[in-house]
């Protein structure tokens, strides 16, 4: 069975998250998008965990859950993200757990390191290694991976508080780390440049703060037999079985921390062409982005393709494509109603972006929207890279670019990996 999974999401109890997030609205959004496995997010938060316990039911003995009585096929896995803080080192870590009992036991221990009620993504005074140790002691099936590994403040390799290696971050617990989340501002080809990361599965998740963003990055698995907590993690981590089919990625330039820059001064710079560390406008330190950090740690040239690596595909979320074509904002009425005219009428969002015939899309919307979707499929886009918390800006091109200057060599278009 094909499983399309988004394992890192947040509830309305996490800082800066939409109040409309509920397990029900997440299920509905997952169905629209084309996902059938999603994290619950925020299992550390007492109020949210109460909802998880009252609204979800276990699916047999699988370690996975569904909304009570739901036949939608959307499965949930118990998930959370915590910030571990030790001195000036701050790391965001995602954790998946196989049972409510193991979550309760882990939360009891984590509550001695910080206030779990204060934020769905709690800040815990403990090292990243100590957190891993607590999770795996609670359950041998605990699955912990660094979240958005390269982002400046909280990524394990981030420029401000990160480390230069997994060993430095996770110390004697490093062996329990089997995956890392590439985050929106990096994609697999960037990570392949760092040979010490070869042994980790590269996972991609939305880190959504509103349900519309669920699945903007995701993992496509092919699982023989029963879909269980263990078979999902086995599919992600065991590269011998080729069950990890591909990841769905943001264009990394669209992410908020791709380039170096300083938001207040509207200044951004490609770290490959500039070694500047200070803002030329105000003289303050630049926020060193993801591409810069990858370059720092890389021991392979840009564009290096790791043999046997899990393929990936870049996708632009459909609402953004419609917003561009209609010249409206992503959350405007026009975009919402156009989205509704395509999804689920013609299929889920992944179908519309990748597979549905352009003529059918045009018949349900208009030629500008059909052309925009075709452009994205053909990789006819340009993105002004994001920096210092500013998302990259998408532009759809009328012709195939002679060269795509902002993109790292070796980047692939959607069509390369369509089944
Ligand atoms: Zn985070
Ligand atoms: Zn500045």
mmCIF file with all atom_site columns, C-alpha atoms in Angstrom, residues 226-415:
data_model
loop_
_atom_site.group_PDB
_atom_site.id
_atom_site.type_symbol
_atom_site.label_atom_id
_atom_site.label_alt_id
_atom_site.label_comp_id
_atom_site.label_asym_id
_atom_site.label_entity_id
_atom_site.label_seq_id
_atom_site.pdbx_PDB_ins_code
_atom_site.Cartn_x
_atom_site.Cartn_y
_atom_site.Cartn_z
_atom_site.occupancy
_atom_site.B_iso_or_equiv
_atom_site.pdbx_formal_charge
_atom_site.auth_seq_id
_atom_site.auth_comp_id
_atom_site.auth_asym_id
_atom_site.auth_atom_id
_atom_site.pdbx_PDB_model_num
ATOM 1   C CA . UNK A 1 226 ? -0.041  -4.327 7.244   1.00 0.00 ? 226 UNK A CA 1
ATOM 2   C CA . UNK A 1 227 ? 0.695   -0.655 7.785   1.00 0.00 ? 227 UNK A CA 1
ATOM 3   C CA . UNK A 1 228 ? 1.931   -0.384 11.352  1.00 0.00 ? 228 UNK A CA 1
ATOM 4   C CA . UNK A 1 229 ? 4.043   2.016  13.378  1.00 0.00 ? 229 UNK A CA 1
ATOM 5   C CA . UNK A 1 230 ? 6.978   -0.350 12.936  1.00 0.00 ? 230 UNK A CA 1
ATOM 6   C CA . UNK A 1 231 ? 6.471   -0.977 9.223   1.00 0.00 ? 231 UNK A CA 1
ATOM 7   C CA . UNK A 1 232 ? 6.335   2.772  8.592   1.00 0.00 ? 232 UNK A CA 1
ATOM 8   C CA . UNK A 1 233 ? 9.618   3.386  10.405  1.00 0.00 ? 233 UNK A CA 1
ATOM 9   C CA . UNK A 1 234 ? 11.120  0.307  8.780   1.00 0.00 ? 234 UNK A CA 1
ATOM 10  C CA . UNK A 1 235 ? 10.173  1.670  5.355   1.00 0.00 ? 235 UNK A CA 1
ATOM 11  C CA . UNK A 1 236 ? 11.796  5.013  6.136   1.00 0.00 ? 236 UNK A CA 1
ATOM 12  C CA . UNK A 1 237 ? 15.015  3.666  7.623   1.00 0.00 ? 237 UNK A CA 1
ATOM 13  C CA . UNK A 1 238 ? 15.809  0.462  5.803   1.00 0.00 ? 238 UNK A CA 1
ATOM 14  C CA . UNK A 1 239 ? 17.174  1.598  2.472   1.00 0.00 ? 239 UNK A CA 1
ATOM 15  C CA . UNK A 1 240 ? 17.799  -1.997 1.423   1.00 0.00 ? 240 UNK A CA 1
ATOM 16  C CA . UNK A 1 241 ? 14.093  -2.675 0.906   1.00 0.00 ? 241 UNK A CA 1
ATOM 17  C CA . UNK A 1 242 ? 13.464  0.307  -1.395  1.00 0.00 ? 242 UNK A CA 1
ATOM 18  C CA . UNK A 1 243 ? 10.161  0.994  0.328   1.00 0.00 ? 243 UNK A CA 1
ATOM 19  C CA . UNK A 1 244 ? 10.933  4.714  0.695   1.00 0.00 ? 244 UNK A CA 1
ATOM 20  C CA . UNK A 1 245 ? 9.798   5.777  -2.770  1.00 0.00 ? 245 UNK A CA 1
ATOM 21  C CA . UNK A 1 246 ? 10.382  9.502  -2.723  1.00 0.00 ? 246 UNK A CA 1
ATOM 22  C CA . UNK A 1 247 ? 9.990   12.716 -0.802  1.00 0.00 ? 247 UNK A CA 1
ATOM 23  C CA . UNK A 1 248 ? 7.851   15.646 -1.824  1.00 0.00 ? 248 UNK A CA 1
ATOM 24  C CA . UNK A 1 249 ? 9.796   18.849 -1.376  1.00 0.00 ? 249 UNK A CA 1
ATOM 25  C CA . UNK A 1 250 ? 9.383   22.593 -1.307  1.00 0.00 ? 250 UNK A CA 1
ATOM 26  C CA . UNK A 1 251 ? 11.767  24.277 -3.680  1.00 0.00 ? 251 UNK A CA 1
ATOM 27  C CA . UNK A 1 252 ? 14.485  25.046 -1.114  1.00 0.00 ? 252 UNK A CA 1
ATOM 28  C CA . UNK A 1 253 ? 14.737  28.631 -2.399  1.00 0.00 ? 253 UNK A CA 1
ATOM 29  C CA . UNK A 1 254 ? 11.129  29.090 -1.272  1.00 0.00 ? 254 UNK A CA 1
ATOM 30  C CA . UNK A 1 255 ? 12.090  28.330 2.323   1.00 0.00 ? 255 UNK A CA 1
ATOM 31  C CA . UNK A 1 256 ? 12.596  31.162 4.791   1.00 0.00 ? 256 UNK A CA 1
ATOM 32  C CA . UNK A 1 257 ? 16.259  30.594 5.439   1.00 0.00 ? 257 UNK A CA 1
ATOM 33  C CA . UNK A 1 258 ? 17.816  29.531 2.136   1.00 0.00 ? 258 UNK A CA 1
ATOM 34  C CA . UNK A 1 259 ? 20.131  32.528 1.574   1.00 0.00 ? 259 UNK A CA 1
ATOM 35  C CA . UNK A 1 260 ? 22.026  34.686 4.051   1.00 0.00 ? 260 UNK A CA 1
ATOM 36  C CA . UNK A 1 261 ? 20.477  38.075 4.722   1.00 0.00 ? 261 UNK A CA 1
ATOM 37  C CA . UNK A 1 262 ? 19.021  40.749 6.950   1.00 0.00 ? 262 UNK A CA 1
ATOM 38  C CA . UNK A 1 263 ? 15.271  41.202 6.805   1.00 0.00 ? 263 UNK A CA 1
ATOM 39  C CA . UNK A 1 264 ? 15.075  44.732 8.243   1.00 0.00 ? 264 UNK A CA 1
ATOM 40  C CA . UNK A 1 265 ? 17.321  46.002 5.479   1.00 0.00 ? 265 UNK A CA 1
ATOM 41  C CA . UNK A 1 266 ? 15.767  43.860 2.706   1.00 0.00 ? 266 UNK A CA 1
ATOM 42  C CA . UNK A 1 267 ? 19.248  42.528 2.061   1.00 0.00 ? 267 UNK A CA 1
ATOM 43  C CA . UNK A 1 268 ? 19.957  38.986 0.908   1.00 0.00 ? 268 UNK A CA 1
ATOM 44  C CA . UNK A 1 269 ? 22.995  37.371 -0.625  1.00 0.00 ? 269 UNK A CA 1
ATOM 45  C CA . UNK A 1 270 ? 23.999  34.084 -2.196  1.00 0.00 ? 270 UNK A CA 1
ATOM 46  C CA . UNK A 1 271 ? 26.640  32.588 0.100   1.00 0.00 ? 271 UNK A CA 1
ATOM 47  C CA . UNK A 1 272 ? 28.228  30.923 -2.904  1.00 0.00 ? 272 UNK A CA 1
ATOM 48  C CA . UNK A 1 273 ? 29.208  34.282 -4.370  1.00 0.00 ? 273 UNK A CA 1
ATOM 49  C CA . UNK A 1 274 ? 29.752  36.323 -1.215  1.00 0.00 ? 274 UNK A CA 1
ATOM 50  C CA . UNK A 1 275 ? 31.578  35.620 1.995   1.00 0.00 ? 275 UNK A CA 1
ATOM 51  C CA . UNK A 1 276 ? 29.998  38.648 3.711   1.00 0.00 ? 276 UNK A CA 1
ATOM 52  C CA . UNK A 1 277 ? 28.949  38.058 7.301   1.00 0.00 ? 277 UNK A CA 1
ATOM 53  C CA . UNK A 1 278 ? 27.807  41.640 8.028   1.00 0.00 ? 278 UNK A CA 1
ATOM 54  C CA . UNK A 1 279 ? 24.865  43.525 6.552   1.00 0.00 ? 279 UNK A CA 1
ATOM 55  C CA . UNK A 1 280 ? 26.292  46.186 4.208   1.00 0.00 ? 280 UNK A CA 1
ATOM 56  C CA . UNK A 1 281 ? 23.338  48.484 5.015   1.00 0.00 ? 281 UNK A CA 1
ATOM 57  C CA . UNK A 1 282 ? 23.383  48.541 8.823   1.00 0.00 ? 282 UNK A CA 1
ATOM 58  C CA . UNK A 1 283 ? 26.543  46.663 9.741   1.00 0.00 ? 283 UNK A CA 1
ATOM 59  C CA . UNK A 1 284 ? 24.723  44.061 11.876  1.00 0.00 ? 284 UNK A CA 1
ATOM 60  C CA . UNK A 1 285 ? 25.485  40.358 11.621  1.00 0.00 ? 285 UNK A CA 1
ATOM 61  C CA . UNK A 1 286 ? 23.723  38.613 8.754   1.00 0.00 ? 286 UNK A CA 1
ATOM 62  C CA . UNK A 1 287 ? 21.481  35.672 9.494   1.00 0.00 ? 287 UNK A CA 1
ATOM 63  C CA . UNK A 1 288 ? 23.492  32.860 7.979   1.00 0.00 ? 288 UNK A CA 1
ATOM 64  C CA . UNK A 1 289 ? 21.145  30.597 6.078   1.00 0.00 ? 289 UNK A CA 1
ATOM 65  C CA . UNK A 1 290 ? 20.871  26.967 5.157   1.00 0.00 ? 290 UNK A CA 1
ATOM 66  C CA . UNK A 1 291 ? 22.803  27.002 1.875   1.00 0.00 ? 291 UNK A CA 1
ATOM 67  C CA . UNK A 1 292 ? 25.760  28.602 3.630   1.00 0.00 ? 292 UNK A CA 1
ATOM 68  C CA . UNK A 1 293 ? 25.805  25.966 6.350   1.00 0.00 ? 293 UNK A CA 1
ATOM 69  C CA . UNK A 1 294 ? 25.550  23.146 3.807   1.00 0.00 ? 294 UNK A CA 1
ATOM 70  C CA . UNK A 1 295 ? 28.528  24.660 1.987   1.00 0.00 ? 295 UNK A CA 1
ATOM 71  C CA . UNK A 1 296 ? 30.446  24.830 5.278   1.00 0.00 ? 296 UNK A CA 1
ATOM 72  C CA . UNK A 1 297 ? 29.919  21.166 6.078   1.00 0.00 ? 297 UNK A CA 1
ATOM 73  C CA . UNK A 1 298 ? 29.957  19.748 2.517   1.00 0.00 ? 298 UNK A CA 1
ATOM 74  C CA . UNK A 1 299 ? 32.752  17.485 1.416   1.00 0.00 ? 299 UNK A CA 1
ATOM 75  C CA . UNK A 1 300 ? 31.230  16.913 -2.029  1.00 0.00 ? 300 UNK A CA 1
ATOM 76  C CA . UNK A 1 301 ? 30.578  19.324 -4.923  1.00 0.00 ? 301 UNK A CA 1
ATOM 77  C CA . UNK A 1 302 ? 27.177  20.924 -5.581  1.00 0.00 ? 302 UNK A CA 1
ATOM 78  C CA . UNK A 1 303 ? 24.965  18.624 -7.625  1.00 0.00 ? 303 UNK A CA 1
ATOM 79  C CA . UNK A 1 304 ? 26.558  15.409 -6.359  1.00 0.00 ? 304 UNK A CA 1
ATOM 80  C CA . UNK A 1 305 ? 23.977  12.632 -6.604  1.00 0.00 ? 305 UNK A CA 1
ATOM 81  C CA . UNK A 1 306 ? 24.219  10.002 -3.900  1.00 0.00 ? 306 UNK A CA 1
ATOM 82  C CA . UNK A 1 307 ? 24.071  6.536  -5.501  1.00 0.00 ? 307 UNK A CA 1
ATOM 83  C CA . UNK A 1 308 ? 20.881  4.682  -4.613  1.00 0.00 ? 308 UNK A CA 1
ATOM 84  C CA . UNK A 1 309 ? 19.390  7.708  -2.869  1.00 0.00 ? 309 UNK A CA 1
ATOM 85  C CA . UNK A 1 310 ? 15.652  8.072  -2.357  1.00 0.00 ? 310 UNK A CA 1
ATOM 86  C CA . UNK A 1 311 ? 14.375  10.267 -5.228  1.00 0.00 ? 311 UNK A CA 1
ATOM 87  C CA . UNK A 1 312 ? 12.500  13.469 -4.621  1.00 0.00 ? 312 UNK A CA 1
ATOM 88  C CA . UNK A 1 313 ? 10.219  15.838 -6.423  1.00 0.00 ? 313 UNK A CA 1
ATOM 89  C CA . UNK A 1 314 ? 9.690   19.565 -5.941  1.00 0.00 ? 314 UNK A CA 1
ATOM 90  C CA . UNK A 1 315 ? 6.128   20.798 -5.698  1.00 0.00 ? 315 UNK A CA 1
ATOM 91  C CA . UNK A 1 316 ? 4.654   24.235 -5.269  1.00 0.00 ? 316 UNK A CA 1
ATOM 92  C CA . UNK A 1 317 ? 1.487   24.098 -3.132  1.00 0.00 ? 317 UNK A CA 1
ATOM 93  C CA . UNK A 1 318 ? -1.606  24.467 -5.324  1.00 0.00 ? 318 UNK A CA 1
ATOM 94  C CA . UNK A 1 319 ? -2.944  27.508 -3.442  1.00 0.00 ? 319 UNK A CA 1
ATOM 95  C CA . UNK A 1 320 ? 0.302   29.325 -4.218  1.00 0.00 ? 320 UNK A CA 1
ATOM 96  C CA . UNK A 1 321 ? 0.082   28.447 -7.894  1.00 0.00 ? 321 UNK A CA 1
ATOM 97  C CA . UNK A 1 322 ? -3.515  29.698 -8.028  1.00 0.00 ? 322 UNK A CA 1
ATOM 98  C CA . UNK A 1 323 ? -2.559  32.842 -6.098  1.00 0.00 ? 323 UNK A CA 1
ATOM 99  C CA . UNK A 1 324 ? 0.158   33.571 -8.619  1.00 0.00 ? 324 UNK A CA 1
ATOM 100 C CA . UNK A 1 325 ? -2.104  32.971 -11.605 1.00 0.00 ? 325 UNK A CA 1
ATOM 101 C CA . UNK A 1 326 ? -4.956  35.068 -10.197 1.00 0.00 ? 326 UNK A CA 1
ATOM 102 C CA . UNK A 1 327 ? -2.699  37.744 -8.687  1.00 0.00 ? 327 UNK A CA 1
ATOM 103 C CA . UNK A 1 328 ? -4.467  37.318 -5.347  1.00 0.00 ? 328 UNK A CA 1
ATOM 104 C CA . UNK A 1 329 ? -3.102  36.389 -1.953  1.00 0.00 ? 329 UNK A CA 1
ATOM 105 C CA . UNK A 1 330 ? -2.803  32.733 -0.977  1.00 0.00 ? 330 UNK A CA 1
ATOM 106 C CA . UNK A 1 331 ? -5.622  32.891 1.570   1.00 0.00 ? 331 UNK A CA 1
ATOM 107 C CA . UNK A 1 332 ? -8.021  35.072 -0.448  1.00 0.00 ? 332 UNK A CA 1
ATOM 108 C CA . UNK A 1 333 ? -11.598 34.061 -1.272  1.00 0.00 ? 333 UNK A CA 1
ATOM 109 C CA . UNK A 1 334 ? -10.785 33.748 -4.966  1.00 0.00 ? 334 UNK A CA 1
ATOM 110 C CA . UNK A 1 335 ? -7.958  31.319 -4.286  1.00 0.00 ? 335 UNK A CA 1
ATOM 111 C CA . UNK A 1 336 ? -10.132 29.311 -1.886  1.00 0.00 ? 336 UNK A CA 1
ATOM 112 C CA . UNK A 1 337 ? -13.008 28.997 -4.344  1.00 0.00 ? 337 UNK A CA 1
ATOM 113 C CA . UNK A 1 338 ? -10.727 28.147 -7.269  1.00 0.00 ? 338 UNK A CA 1
ATOM 114 C CA . UNK A 1 339 ? -9.018  25.507 -5.137  1.00 0.00 ? 339 UNK A CA 1
ATOM 115 C CA . UNK A 1 340 ? -12.483 24.086 -4.357  1.00 0.00 ? 340 UNK A CA 1
ATOM 116 C CA . UNK A 1 341 ? -13.323 23.908 -8.050  1.00 0.00 ? 341 UNK A CA 1
ATOM 117 C CA . UNK A 1 342 ? -10.321 21.595 -8.587  1.00 0.00 ? 342 UNK A CA 1
ATOM 118 C CA . UNK A 1 343 ? -10.001 19.690 -5.277  1.00 0.00 ? 343 UNK A CA 1
ATOM 119 C CA . UNK A 1 344 ? -11.499 17.190 -4.715  1.00 0.00 ? 344 UNK A CA 1
ATOM 120 C CA . UNK A 1 345 ? -13.486 17.387 -7.971  1.00 0.00 ? 345 UNK A CA 1
ATOM 121 C CA . UNK A 1 346 ? -10.547 16.303 -10.131 1.00 0.00 ? 346 UNK A CA 1
ATOM 122 C CA . UNK A 1 347 ? -8.687  14.411 -7.428  1.00 0.00 ? 347 UNK A CA 1
ATOM 123 C CA . UNK A 1 348 ? -6.630  15.345 -4.397  1.00 0.00 ? 348 UNK A CA 1
ATOM 124 C CA . UNK A 1 349 ? -4.099  18.177 -4.507  1.00 0.00 ? 349 UNK A CA 1
ATOM 125 C CA . UNK A 1 350 ? -1.128  15.952 -5.342  1.00 0.00 ? 350 UNK A CA 1
ATOM 126 C CA . UNK A 1 351 ? -3.151  14.537 -8.272  1.00 0.00 ? 351 UNK A CA 1
ATOM 127 C CA . UNK A 1 352 ? -4.020  17.990 -9.574  1.00 0.00 ? 352 UNK A CA 1
ATOM 128 C CA . UNK A 1 353 ? -0.427  19.176 -9.295  1.00 0.00 ? 353 UNK A CA 1
ATOM 129 C CA . UNK A 1 354 ? 1.083   16.111 -10.940 1.00 0.00 ? 354 UNK A CA 1
ATOM 130 C CA . UNK A 1 355 ? -1.304  13.937 -12.903 1.00 0.00 ? 355 UNK A CA 1
ATOM 131 C CA . UNK A 1 356 ? -4.643  15.440 -13.903 1.00 0.00 ? 356 UNK A CA 1
ATOM 132 C CA . UNK A 1 357 ? -4.790  16.433 -17.595 1.00 0.00 ? 357 UNK A CA 1
ATOM 133 C CA . UNK A 1 358 ? -4.180  20.155 -18.120 1.00 0.00 ? 358 UNK A CA 1
ATOM 134 C CA . UNK A 1 359 ? -7.312  20.327 -20.321 1.00 0.00 ? 359 UNK A CA 1
ATOM 135 C CA . UNK A 1 360 ? -9.436  19.036 -17.447 1.00 0.00 ? 360 UNK A CA 1
ATOM 136 C CA . UNK A 1 361 ? -7.949  21.643 -15.133 1.00 0.00 ? 361 UNK A CA 1
ATOM 137 C CA . UNK A 1 362 ? -8.633  24.379 -17.669 1.00 0.00 ? 362 UNK A CA 1
ATOM 138 C CA . UNK A 1 363 ? -12.231 23.200 -18.094 1.00 0.00 ? 363 UNK A CA 1
ATOM 139 C CA . UNK A 1 364 ? -12.829 23.524 -14.342 1.00 0.00 ? 364 UNK A CA 1
ATOM 140 C CA . UNK A 1 365 ? -10.929 26.815 -13.881 1.00 0.00 ? 365 UNK A CA 1
ATOM 141 C CA . UNK A 1 366 ? -9.394  28.936 -16.626 1.00 0.00 ? 366 UNK A CA 1
ATOM 142 C CA . UNK A 1 367 ? -6.467  29.044 -18.993 1.00 0.00 ? 367 UNK A CA 1
ATOM 143 C CA . UNK A 1 368 ? -4.254  31.142 -16.710 1.00 0.00 ? 368 UNK A CA 1
ATOM 144 C CA . UNK A 1 369 ? -4.506  28.609 -13.911 1.00 0.00 ? 369 UNK A CA 1
ATOM 145 C CA . UNK A 1 370 ? -4.030  25.659 -16.250 1.00 0.00 ? 370 UNK A CA 1
ATOM 146 C CA . UNK A 1 371 ? -0.954  27.327 -17.731 1.00 0.00 ? 371 UNK A CA 1
ATOM 147 C CA . UNK A 1 372 ? 0.468   28.046 -14.282 1.00 0.00 ? 372 UNK A CA 1
ATOM 148 C CA . UNK A 1 373 ? 0.114   24.402 -13.228 1.00 0.00 ? 373 UNK A CA 1
ATOM 149 C CA . UNK A 1 374 ? 1.726   23.287 -16.473 1.00 0.00 ? 374 UNK A CA 1
ATOM 150 C CA . UNK A 1 375 ? 4.594   25.718 -15.909 1.00 0.00 ? 375 UNK A CA 1
ATOM 151 C CA . UNK A 1 376 ? 5.240   24.282 -12.466 1.00 0.00 ? 376 UNK A CA 1
ATOM 152 C CA . UNK A 1 377 ? 5.138   20.735 -13.873 1.00 0.00 ? 377 UNK A CA 1
ATOM 153 C CA . UNK A 1 378 ? 7.672   21.751 -16.526 1.00 0.00 ? 378 UNK A CA 1
ATOM 154 C CA . UNK A 1 379 ? 9.903   23.438 -13.972 1.00 0.00 ? 379 UNK A CA 1
ATOM 155 C CA . UNK A 1 380 ? 9.363   26.775 -15.715 1.00 0.00 ? 380 UNK A CA 1
ATOM 156 C CA . UNK A 1 381 ? 9.686   28.788 -12.572 1.00 0.00 ? 381 UNK A CA 1
ATOM 157 C CA . UNK A 1 382 ? 12.050  31.163 -10.915 1.00 0.00 ? 382 UNK A CA 1
ATOM 158 C CA . UNK A 1 383 ? 12.262  31.764 -7.196  1.00 0.00 ? 383 UNK A CA 1
ATOM 159 C CA . UNK A 1 384 ? 13.848  34.741 -5.499  1.00 0.00 ? 384 UNK A CA 1
ATOM 160 C CA . UNK A 1 385 ? 15.386  32.882 -2.545  1.00 0.00 ? 385 UNK A CA 1
ATOM 161 C CA . UNK A 1 386 ? 14.106  33.338 1.006   1.00 0.00 ? 386 UNK A CA 1
ATOM 162 C CA . UNK A 1 387 ? 16.326  34.718 3.783   1.00 0.00 ? 387 UNK A CA 1
ATOM 163 C CA . UNK A 1 388 ? 16.150  35.757 7.448   1.00 0.00 ? 388 UNK A CA 1
ATOM 164 C CA . UNK A 1 389 ? 12.554  34.580 7.907   1.00 0.00 ? 389 UNK A CA 1
ATOM 165 C CA . UNK A 1 390 ? 11.269  35.904 4.561   1.00 0.00 ? 390 UNK A CA 1
ATOM 166 C CA . UNK A 1 391 ? 9.778   33.229 2.299   1.00 0.00 ? 391 UNK A CA 1
ATOM 167 C CA . UNK A 1 392 ? 11.173  32.987 -1.247  1.00 0.00 ? 392 UNK A CA 1
ATOM 168 C CA . UNK A 1 393 ? 9.108   34.575 -4.010  1.00 0.00 ? 393 UNK A CA 1
ATOM 169 C CA . UNK A 1 394 ? 7.740   32.412 -6.762  1.00 0.00 ? 394 UNK A CA 1
ATOM 170 C CA . UNK A 1 395 ? 7.587   33.563 -10.345 1.00 0.00 ? 395 UNK A CA 1
ATOM 171 C CA . UNK A 1 396 ? 6.250   31.449 -13.181 1.00 0.00 ? 396 UNK A CA 1
ATOM 172 C CA . UNK A 1 397 ? 8.092   31.804 -16.469 1.00 0.00 ? 397 UNK A CA 1
ATOM 173 C CA . UNK A 1 398 ? 6.639   31.773 -19.966 1.00 0.00 ? 398 UNK A CA 1
ATOM 174 C CA . UNK A 1 399 ? 9.619   29.909 -21.353 1.00 0.00 ? 399 UNK A CA 1
ATOM 175 C CA . UNK A 1 400 ? 12.004  27.343 -20.041 1.00 0.00 ? 400 UNK A CA 1
ATOM 176 C CA . UNK A 1 401 ? 14.918  29.203 -18.510 1.00 0.00 ? 401 UNK A CA 1
ATOM 177 C CA . UNK A 1 402 ? 18.259  28.859 -20.326 1.00 0.00 ? 402 UNK A CA 1
ATOM 178 C CA . UNK A 1 403 ? 19.736  28.246 -16.943 1.00 0.00 ? 403 UNK A CA 1
ATOM 179 C CA . UNK A 1 404 ? 18.176  28.430 -13.545 1.00 0.00 ? 404 UNK A CA 1
ATOM 180 C CA . UNK A 1 405 ? 20.597  30.654 -11.669 1.00 0.00 ? 405 UNK A CA 1
ATOM 181 C CA . UNK A 1 406 ? 19.151  30.303 -8.200  1.00 0.00 ? 406 UNK A CA 1
ATOM 182 C CA . UNK A 1 407 ? 19.018  26.546 -8.261  1.00 0.00 ? 407 UNK A CA 1
ATOM 183 C CA . UNK A 1 408 ? 21.795  24.242 -7.202  1.00 0.00 ? 408 UNK A CA 1
ATOM 184 C CA . UNK A 1 409 ? 23.101  22.053 -9.989  1.00 0.00 ? 409 UNK A CA 1
ATOM 185 C CA . UNK A 1 410 ? 21.480  18.647 -10.156 1.00 0.00 ? 410 UNK A CA 1
ATOM 186 C CA . UNK A 1 411 ? 18.068  19.884 -9.107  1.00 0.00 ? 411 UNK A CA 1
ATOM 187 C CA . UNK A 1 412 ? 15.344  17.901 -10.721 1.00 0.00 ? 412 UNK A CA 1
ATOM 188 C CA . UNK A 1 413 ? 11.970  18.806 -12.021 1.00 0.00 ? 413 UNK A CA 1
ATOM 189 C CA . UNK A 1 414 ? 8.761   17.124 -11.091 1.00 0.00 ? 414 UNK A CA 1
ATOM 190 C CA . UNK A 1 415 ? 8.587   15.160 -14.306 1.00 0.00 ? 415 UNK A CA 1
#
